[in-house]
PDB file of C-alpha atoms in Angstrom:
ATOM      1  CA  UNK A   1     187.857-218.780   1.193  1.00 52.00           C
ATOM      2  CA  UNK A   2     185.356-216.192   1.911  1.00 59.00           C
ATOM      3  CA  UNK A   3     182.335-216.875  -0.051  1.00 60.00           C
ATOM      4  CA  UNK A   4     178.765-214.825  -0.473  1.00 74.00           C
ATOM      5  CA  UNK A   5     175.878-215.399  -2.621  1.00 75.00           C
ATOM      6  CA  UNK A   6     173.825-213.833  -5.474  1.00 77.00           C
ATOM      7  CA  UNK A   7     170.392-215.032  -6.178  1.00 78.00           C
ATOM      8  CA  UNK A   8     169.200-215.326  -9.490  1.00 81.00           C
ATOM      9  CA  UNK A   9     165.349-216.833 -10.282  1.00 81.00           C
ATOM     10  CA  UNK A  10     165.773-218.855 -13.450  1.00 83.00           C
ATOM     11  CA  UNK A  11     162.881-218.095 -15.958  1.00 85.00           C
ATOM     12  CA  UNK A  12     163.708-220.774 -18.144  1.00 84.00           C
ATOM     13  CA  UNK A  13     166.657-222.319 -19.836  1.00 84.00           C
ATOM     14  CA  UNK A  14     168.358-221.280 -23.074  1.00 80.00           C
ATOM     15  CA  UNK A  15     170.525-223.629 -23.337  1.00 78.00           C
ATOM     16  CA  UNK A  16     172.591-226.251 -21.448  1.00 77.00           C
ATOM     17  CA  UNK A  17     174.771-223.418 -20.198  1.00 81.00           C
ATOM     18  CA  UNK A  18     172.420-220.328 -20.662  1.00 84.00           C
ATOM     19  CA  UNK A  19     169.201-219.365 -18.539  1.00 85.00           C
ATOM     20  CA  UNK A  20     166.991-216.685 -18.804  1.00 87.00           C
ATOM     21  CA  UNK A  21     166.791-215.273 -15.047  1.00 87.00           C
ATOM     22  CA  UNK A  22     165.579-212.244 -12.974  1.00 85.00           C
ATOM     23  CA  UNK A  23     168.124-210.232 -11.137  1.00 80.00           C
ATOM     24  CA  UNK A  24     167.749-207.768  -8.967  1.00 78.00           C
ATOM     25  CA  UNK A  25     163.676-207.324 -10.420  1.00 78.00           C
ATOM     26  CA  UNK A  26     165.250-207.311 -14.180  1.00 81.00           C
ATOM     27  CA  UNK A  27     165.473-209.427 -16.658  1.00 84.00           C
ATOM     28  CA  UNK A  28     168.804-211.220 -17.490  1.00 87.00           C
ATOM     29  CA  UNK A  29     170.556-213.986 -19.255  1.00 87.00           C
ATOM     30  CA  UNK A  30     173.190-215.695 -17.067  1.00 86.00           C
ATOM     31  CA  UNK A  31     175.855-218.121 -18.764  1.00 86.00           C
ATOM     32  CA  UNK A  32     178.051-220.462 -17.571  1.00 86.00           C
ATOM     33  CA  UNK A  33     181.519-220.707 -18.978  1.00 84.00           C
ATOM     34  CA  UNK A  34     185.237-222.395 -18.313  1.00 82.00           C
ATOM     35  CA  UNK A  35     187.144-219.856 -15.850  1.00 78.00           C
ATOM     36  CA  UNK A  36     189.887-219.825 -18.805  1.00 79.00           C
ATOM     37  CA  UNK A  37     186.883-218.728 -21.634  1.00 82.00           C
ATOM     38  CA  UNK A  38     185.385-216.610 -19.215  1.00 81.00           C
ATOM     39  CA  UNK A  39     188.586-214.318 -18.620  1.00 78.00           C
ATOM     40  CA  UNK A  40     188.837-213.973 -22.228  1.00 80.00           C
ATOM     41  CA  UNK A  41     185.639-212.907 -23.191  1.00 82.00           C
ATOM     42  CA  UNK A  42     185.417-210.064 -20.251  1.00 81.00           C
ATOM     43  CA  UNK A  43     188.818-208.737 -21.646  1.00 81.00           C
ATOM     44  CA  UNK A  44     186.880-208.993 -25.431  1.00 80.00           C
ATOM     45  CA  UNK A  45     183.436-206.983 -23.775  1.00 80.00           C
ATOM     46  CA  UNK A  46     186.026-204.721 -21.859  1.00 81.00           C
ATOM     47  CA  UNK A  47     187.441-203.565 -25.231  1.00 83.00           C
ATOM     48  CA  UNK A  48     183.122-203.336 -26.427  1.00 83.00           C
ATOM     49  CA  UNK A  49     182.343-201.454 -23.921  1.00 77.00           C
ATOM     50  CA  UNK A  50     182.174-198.539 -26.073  1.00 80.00           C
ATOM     51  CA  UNK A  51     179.345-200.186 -28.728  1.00 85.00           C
ATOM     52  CA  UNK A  52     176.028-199.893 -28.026  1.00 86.00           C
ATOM     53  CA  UNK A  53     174.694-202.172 -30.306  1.00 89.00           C
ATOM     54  CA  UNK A  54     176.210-205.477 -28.294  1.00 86.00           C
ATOM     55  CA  UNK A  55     174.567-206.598 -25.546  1.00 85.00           C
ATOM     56  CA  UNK A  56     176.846-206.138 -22.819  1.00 81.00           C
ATOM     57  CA  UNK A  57     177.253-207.816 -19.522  1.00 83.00           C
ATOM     58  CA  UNK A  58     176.078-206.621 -16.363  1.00 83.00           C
ATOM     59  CA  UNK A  59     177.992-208.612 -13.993  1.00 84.00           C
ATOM     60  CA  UNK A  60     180.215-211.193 -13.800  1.00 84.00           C
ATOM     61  CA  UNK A  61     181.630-213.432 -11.001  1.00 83.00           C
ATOM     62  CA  UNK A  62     183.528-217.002 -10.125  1.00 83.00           C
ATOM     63  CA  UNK A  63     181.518-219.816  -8.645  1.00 83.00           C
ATOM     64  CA  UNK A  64     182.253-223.431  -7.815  1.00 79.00           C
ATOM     65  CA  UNK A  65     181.355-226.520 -10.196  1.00 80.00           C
ATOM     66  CA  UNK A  66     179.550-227.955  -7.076  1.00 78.00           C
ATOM     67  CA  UNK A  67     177.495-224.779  -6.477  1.00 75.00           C
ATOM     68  CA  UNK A  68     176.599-224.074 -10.333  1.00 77.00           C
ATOM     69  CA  UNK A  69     175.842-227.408 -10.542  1.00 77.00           C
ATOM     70  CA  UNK A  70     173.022-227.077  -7.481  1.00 74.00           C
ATOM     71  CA  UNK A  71     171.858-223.580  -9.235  1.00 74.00           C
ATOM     72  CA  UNK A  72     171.302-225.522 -13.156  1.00 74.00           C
ATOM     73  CA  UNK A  73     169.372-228.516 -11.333  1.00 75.00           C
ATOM     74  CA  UNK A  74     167.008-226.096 -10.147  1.00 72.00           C
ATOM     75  CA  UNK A  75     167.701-226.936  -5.978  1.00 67.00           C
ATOM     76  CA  UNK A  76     168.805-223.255  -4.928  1.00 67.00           C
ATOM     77  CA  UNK A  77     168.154-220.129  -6.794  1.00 72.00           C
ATOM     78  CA  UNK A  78     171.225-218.632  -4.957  1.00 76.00           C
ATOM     79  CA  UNK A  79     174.739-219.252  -6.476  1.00 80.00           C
ATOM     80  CA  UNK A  80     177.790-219.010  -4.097  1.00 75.00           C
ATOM     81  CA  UNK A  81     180.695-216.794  -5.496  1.00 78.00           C
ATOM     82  CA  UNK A  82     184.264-215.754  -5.656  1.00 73.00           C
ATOM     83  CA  UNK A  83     186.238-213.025  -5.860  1.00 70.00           C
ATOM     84  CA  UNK A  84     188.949-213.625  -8.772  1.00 67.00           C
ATOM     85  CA  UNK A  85     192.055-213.576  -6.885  1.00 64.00           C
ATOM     86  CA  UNK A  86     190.264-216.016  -4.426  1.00 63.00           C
ATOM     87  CA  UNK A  87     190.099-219.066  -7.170  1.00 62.00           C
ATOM     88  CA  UNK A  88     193.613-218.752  -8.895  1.00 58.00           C
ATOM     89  CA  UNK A  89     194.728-221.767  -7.310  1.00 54.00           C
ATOM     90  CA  UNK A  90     192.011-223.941  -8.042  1.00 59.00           C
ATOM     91  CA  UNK A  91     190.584-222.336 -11.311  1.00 59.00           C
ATOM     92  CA  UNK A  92     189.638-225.958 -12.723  1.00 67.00           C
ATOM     93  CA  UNK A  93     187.100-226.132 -10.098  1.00 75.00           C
ATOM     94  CA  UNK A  94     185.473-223.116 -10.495  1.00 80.00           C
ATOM     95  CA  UNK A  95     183.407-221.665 -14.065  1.00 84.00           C
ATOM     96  CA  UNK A  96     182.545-217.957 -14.642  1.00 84.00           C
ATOM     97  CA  UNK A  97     179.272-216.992 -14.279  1.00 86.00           C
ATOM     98  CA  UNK A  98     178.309-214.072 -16.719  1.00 85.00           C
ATOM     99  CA  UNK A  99     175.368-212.006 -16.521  1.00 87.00           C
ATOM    100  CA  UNK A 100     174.302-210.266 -19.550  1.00 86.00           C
ATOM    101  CA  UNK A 101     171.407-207.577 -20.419  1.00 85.00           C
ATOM    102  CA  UNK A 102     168.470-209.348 -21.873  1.00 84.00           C
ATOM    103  CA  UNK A 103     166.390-207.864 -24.835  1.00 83.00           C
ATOM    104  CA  UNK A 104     163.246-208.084 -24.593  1.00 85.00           C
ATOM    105  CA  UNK A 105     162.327-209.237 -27.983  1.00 90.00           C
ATOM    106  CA  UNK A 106     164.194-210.531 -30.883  1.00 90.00           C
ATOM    107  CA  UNK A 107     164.111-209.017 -34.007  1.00 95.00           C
ATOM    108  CA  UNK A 108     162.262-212.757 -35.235  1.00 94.00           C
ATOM    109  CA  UNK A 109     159.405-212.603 -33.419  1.00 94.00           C
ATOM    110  CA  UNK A 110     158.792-208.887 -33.860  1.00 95.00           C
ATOM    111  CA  UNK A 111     158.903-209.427 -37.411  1.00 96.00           C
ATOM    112  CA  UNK A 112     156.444-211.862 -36.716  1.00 96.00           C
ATOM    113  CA  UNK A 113     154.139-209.578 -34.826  1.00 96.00           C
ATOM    114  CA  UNK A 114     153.769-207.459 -37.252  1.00 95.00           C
ATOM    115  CA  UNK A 115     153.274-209.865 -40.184  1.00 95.00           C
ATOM    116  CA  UNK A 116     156.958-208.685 -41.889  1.00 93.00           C
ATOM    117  CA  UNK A 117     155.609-205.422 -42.592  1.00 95.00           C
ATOM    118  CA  UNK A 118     158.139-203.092 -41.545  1.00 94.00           C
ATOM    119  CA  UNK A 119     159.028-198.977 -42.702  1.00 95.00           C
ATOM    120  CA  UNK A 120     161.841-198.674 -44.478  1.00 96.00           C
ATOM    121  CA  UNK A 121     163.690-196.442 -41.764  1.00 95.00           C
ATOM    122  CA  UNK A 122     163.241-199.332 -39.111  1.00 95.00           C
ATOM    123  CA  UNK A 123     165.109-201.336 -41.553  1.00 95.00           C
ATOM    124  CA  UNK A 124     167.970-198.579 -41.227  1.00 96.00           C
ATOM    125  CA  UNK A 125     168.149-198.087 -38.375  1.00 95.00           C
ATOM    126  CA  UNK A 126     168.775-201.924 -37.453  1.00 95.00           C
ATOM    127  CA  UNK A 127     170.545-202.750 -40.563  1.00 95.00           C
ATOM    128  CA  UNK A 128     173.603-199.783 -38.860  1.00 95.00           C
ATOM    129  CA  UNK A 129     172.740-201.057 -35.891  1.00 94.00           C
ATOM    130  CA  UNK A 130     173.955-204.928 -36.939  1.00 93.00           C
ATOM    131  CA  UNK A 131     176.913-202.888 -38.804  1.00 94.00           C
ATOM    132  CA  UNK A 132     178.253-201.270 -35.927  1.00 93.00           C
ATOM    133  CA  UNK A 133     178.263-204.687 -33.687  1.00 90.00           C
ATOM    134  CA  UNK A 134     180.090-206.459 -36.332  1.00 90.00           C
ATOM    135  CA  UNK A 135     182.867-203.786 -37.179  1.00 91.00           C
ATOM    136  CA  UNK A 136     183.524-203.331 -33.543  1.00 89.00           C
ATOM    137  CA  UNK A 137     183.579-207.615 -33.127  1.00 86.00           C
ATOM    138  CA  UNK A 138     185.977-207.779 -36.077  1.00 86.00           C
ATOM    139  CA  UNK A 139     188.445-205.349 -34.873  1.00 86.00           C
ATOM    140  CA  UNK A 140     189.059-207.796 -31.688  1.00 82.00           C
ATOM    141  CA  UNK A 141     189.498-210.667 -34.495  1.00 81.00           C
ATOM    142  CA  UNK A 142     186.704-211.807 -33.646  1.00 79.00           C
ATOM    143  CA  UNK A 143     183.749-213.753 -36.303  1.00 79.00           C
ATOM    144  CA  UNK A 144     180.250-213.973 -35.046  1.00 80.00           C
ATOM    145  CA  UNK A 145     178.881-216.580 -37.303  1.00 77.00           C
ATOM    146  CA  UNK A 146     175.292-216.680 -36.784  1.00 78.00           C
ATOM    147  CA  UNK A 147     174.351-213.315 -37.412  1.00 86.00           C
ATOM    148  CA  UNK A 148     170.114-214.201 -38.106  1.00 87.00           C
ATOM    149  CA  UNK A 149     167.358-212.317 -36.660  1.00 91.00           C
ATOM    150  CA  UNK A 150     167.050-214.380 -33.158  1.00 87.00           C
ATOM    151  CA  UNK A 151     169.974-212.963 -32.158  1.00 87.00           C
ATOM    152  CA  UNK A 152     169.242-209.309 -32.910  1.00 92.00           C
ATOM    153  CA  UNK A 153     167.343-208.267 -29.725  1.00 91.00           C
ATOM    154  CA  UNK A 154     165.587-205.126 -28.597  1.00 93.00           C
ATOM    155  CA  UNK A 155     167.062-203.582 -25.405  1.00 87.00           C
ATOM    156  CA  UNK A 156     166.615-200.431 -24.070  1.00 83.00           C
ATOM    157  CA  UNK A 157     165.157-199.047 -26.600  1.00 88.00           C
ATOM    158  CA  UNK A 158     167.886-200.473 -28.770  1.00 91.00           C
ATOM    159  CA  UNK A 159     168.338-202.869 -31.595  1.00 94.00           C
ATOM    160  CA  UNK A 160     171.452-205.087 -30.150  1.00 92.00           C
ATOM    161  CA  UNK A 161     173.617-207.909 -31.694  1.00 90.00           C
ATOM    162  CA  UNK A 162     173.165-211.012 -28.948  1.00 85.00           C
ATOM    163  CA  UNK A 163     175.217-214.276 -28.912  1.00 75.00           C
ATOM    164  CA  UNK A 164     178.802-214.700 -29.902  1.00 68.00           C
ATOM    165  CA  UNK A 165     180.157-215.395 -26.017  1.00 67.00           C
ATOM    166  CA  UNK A 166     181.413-218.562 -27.410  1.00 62.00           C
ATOM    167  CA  UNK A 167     183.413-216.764 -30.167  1.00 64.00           C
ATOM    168  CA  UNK A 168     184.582-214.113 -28.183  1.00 69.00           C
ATOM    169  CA  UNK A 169     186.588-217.157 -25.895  1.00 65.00           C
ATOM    170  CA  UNK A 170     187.945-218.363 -29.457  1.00 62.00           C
ATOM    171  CA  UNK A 171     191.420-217.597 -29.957  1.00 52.00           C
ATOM    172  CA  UNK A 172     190.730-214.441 -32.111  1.00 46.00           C
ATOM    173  CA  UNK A 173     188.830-216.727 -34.732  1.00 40.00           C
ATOM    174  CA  UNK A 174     185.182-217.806 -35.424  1.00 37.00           C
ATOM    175  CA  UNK A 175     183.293-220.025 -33.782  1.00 39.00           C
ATOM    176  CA  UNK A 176     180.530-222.228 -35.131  1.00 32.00           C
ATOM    177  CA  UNK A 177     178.449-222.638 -31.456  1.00 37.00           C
ATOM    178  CA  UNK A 178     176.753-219.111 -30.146  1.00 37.00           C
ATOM    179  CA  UNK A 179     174.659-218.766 -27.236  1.00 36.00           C
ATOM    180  CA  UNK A 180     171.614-217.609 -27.712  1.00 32.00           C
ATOM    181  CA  UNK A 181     170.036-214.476 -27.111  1.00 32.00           C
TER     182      UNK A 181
END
């Protein structure tokens, strides 16, 4: 199987399956999921692709339990990947590794910044923001269930709704664990 590798330098872990990393000089969050979960939650994004207030992914690929493994316990910063139609046959030993746009701040600790004190029209404008995620989630089925200001994130300029991979790999239903940010 021919393999190659991407390099990723972990900046510090989200969660037990979510890192913040730099790729290719930017700042990224990378996520491990099942191969099955992973499938469905590109074909969910593929159908977002269209929203710009949902942090999107910026690349996703197939890697080997053994190799993600290596990458999590911090012994190589370089994970070894597959294209899809080379792991078909062995899918249950290989995850999908998603790499998604990172915001630069959430919408918690700017509030904090600046003591809560916000004008009314940055309230707007995230408050539509938020709207538009969530309509555009819901019409896939979909229920993000911890909509709360850590995972509303500034990108790009942007106000973004973050998390809800998990629920996105839920059989058109809600889930109650997100990743975060």
């Amino acid at each position: 199987m021919e393999t190659r590798t991407k390099k990723f330098v972990v900046k510090r872990k989200i969660s037990d399956e979510s890192y913040e990393v730099e790729w290719d000089s930017r700042p990224a969050a990378i996520h491990f999921l099942s191969t099955a979960d992973g499938i469905k939650v590109q074909d969910h994004f593929s159908k977002l692709s269209g929203c710009d207030s949902i942090v999107h992914i910026r690349d996703s690929f197939y890697a080997s339990k053994d190799s993600s493994d290596c990458w999590k316990q911090e012994k190589s910063n370089d994970i070894e990947y597959y294209k899809k139609d080379q792991i078909s046959e062995k899918a249950a030993e290989h995850v999908t590794v998603l790499v998604t746009e990172l915001g630069t701040i959430n919408l918690e600790q700017y509030l904090a910044n600046v003591n809560w004190k916000v004008p009314l029209p940055f309230v707007v404008d995230v408050s539509i923001s938020v709207c538009k995620a969530i309509v555009a989630i819901h019409k896939l089925g979909v229920v993000h269930t911890e909509i709360h200001p850590e995972h509303i994130v500034e990108s790009g300029g942007r106000w973004k709704l973050a998390g809800g991979l998990t629920a996105l790999a839920a059989e058109g239903g809600a889930s109650s664990r997100l990743l975060a940010r």
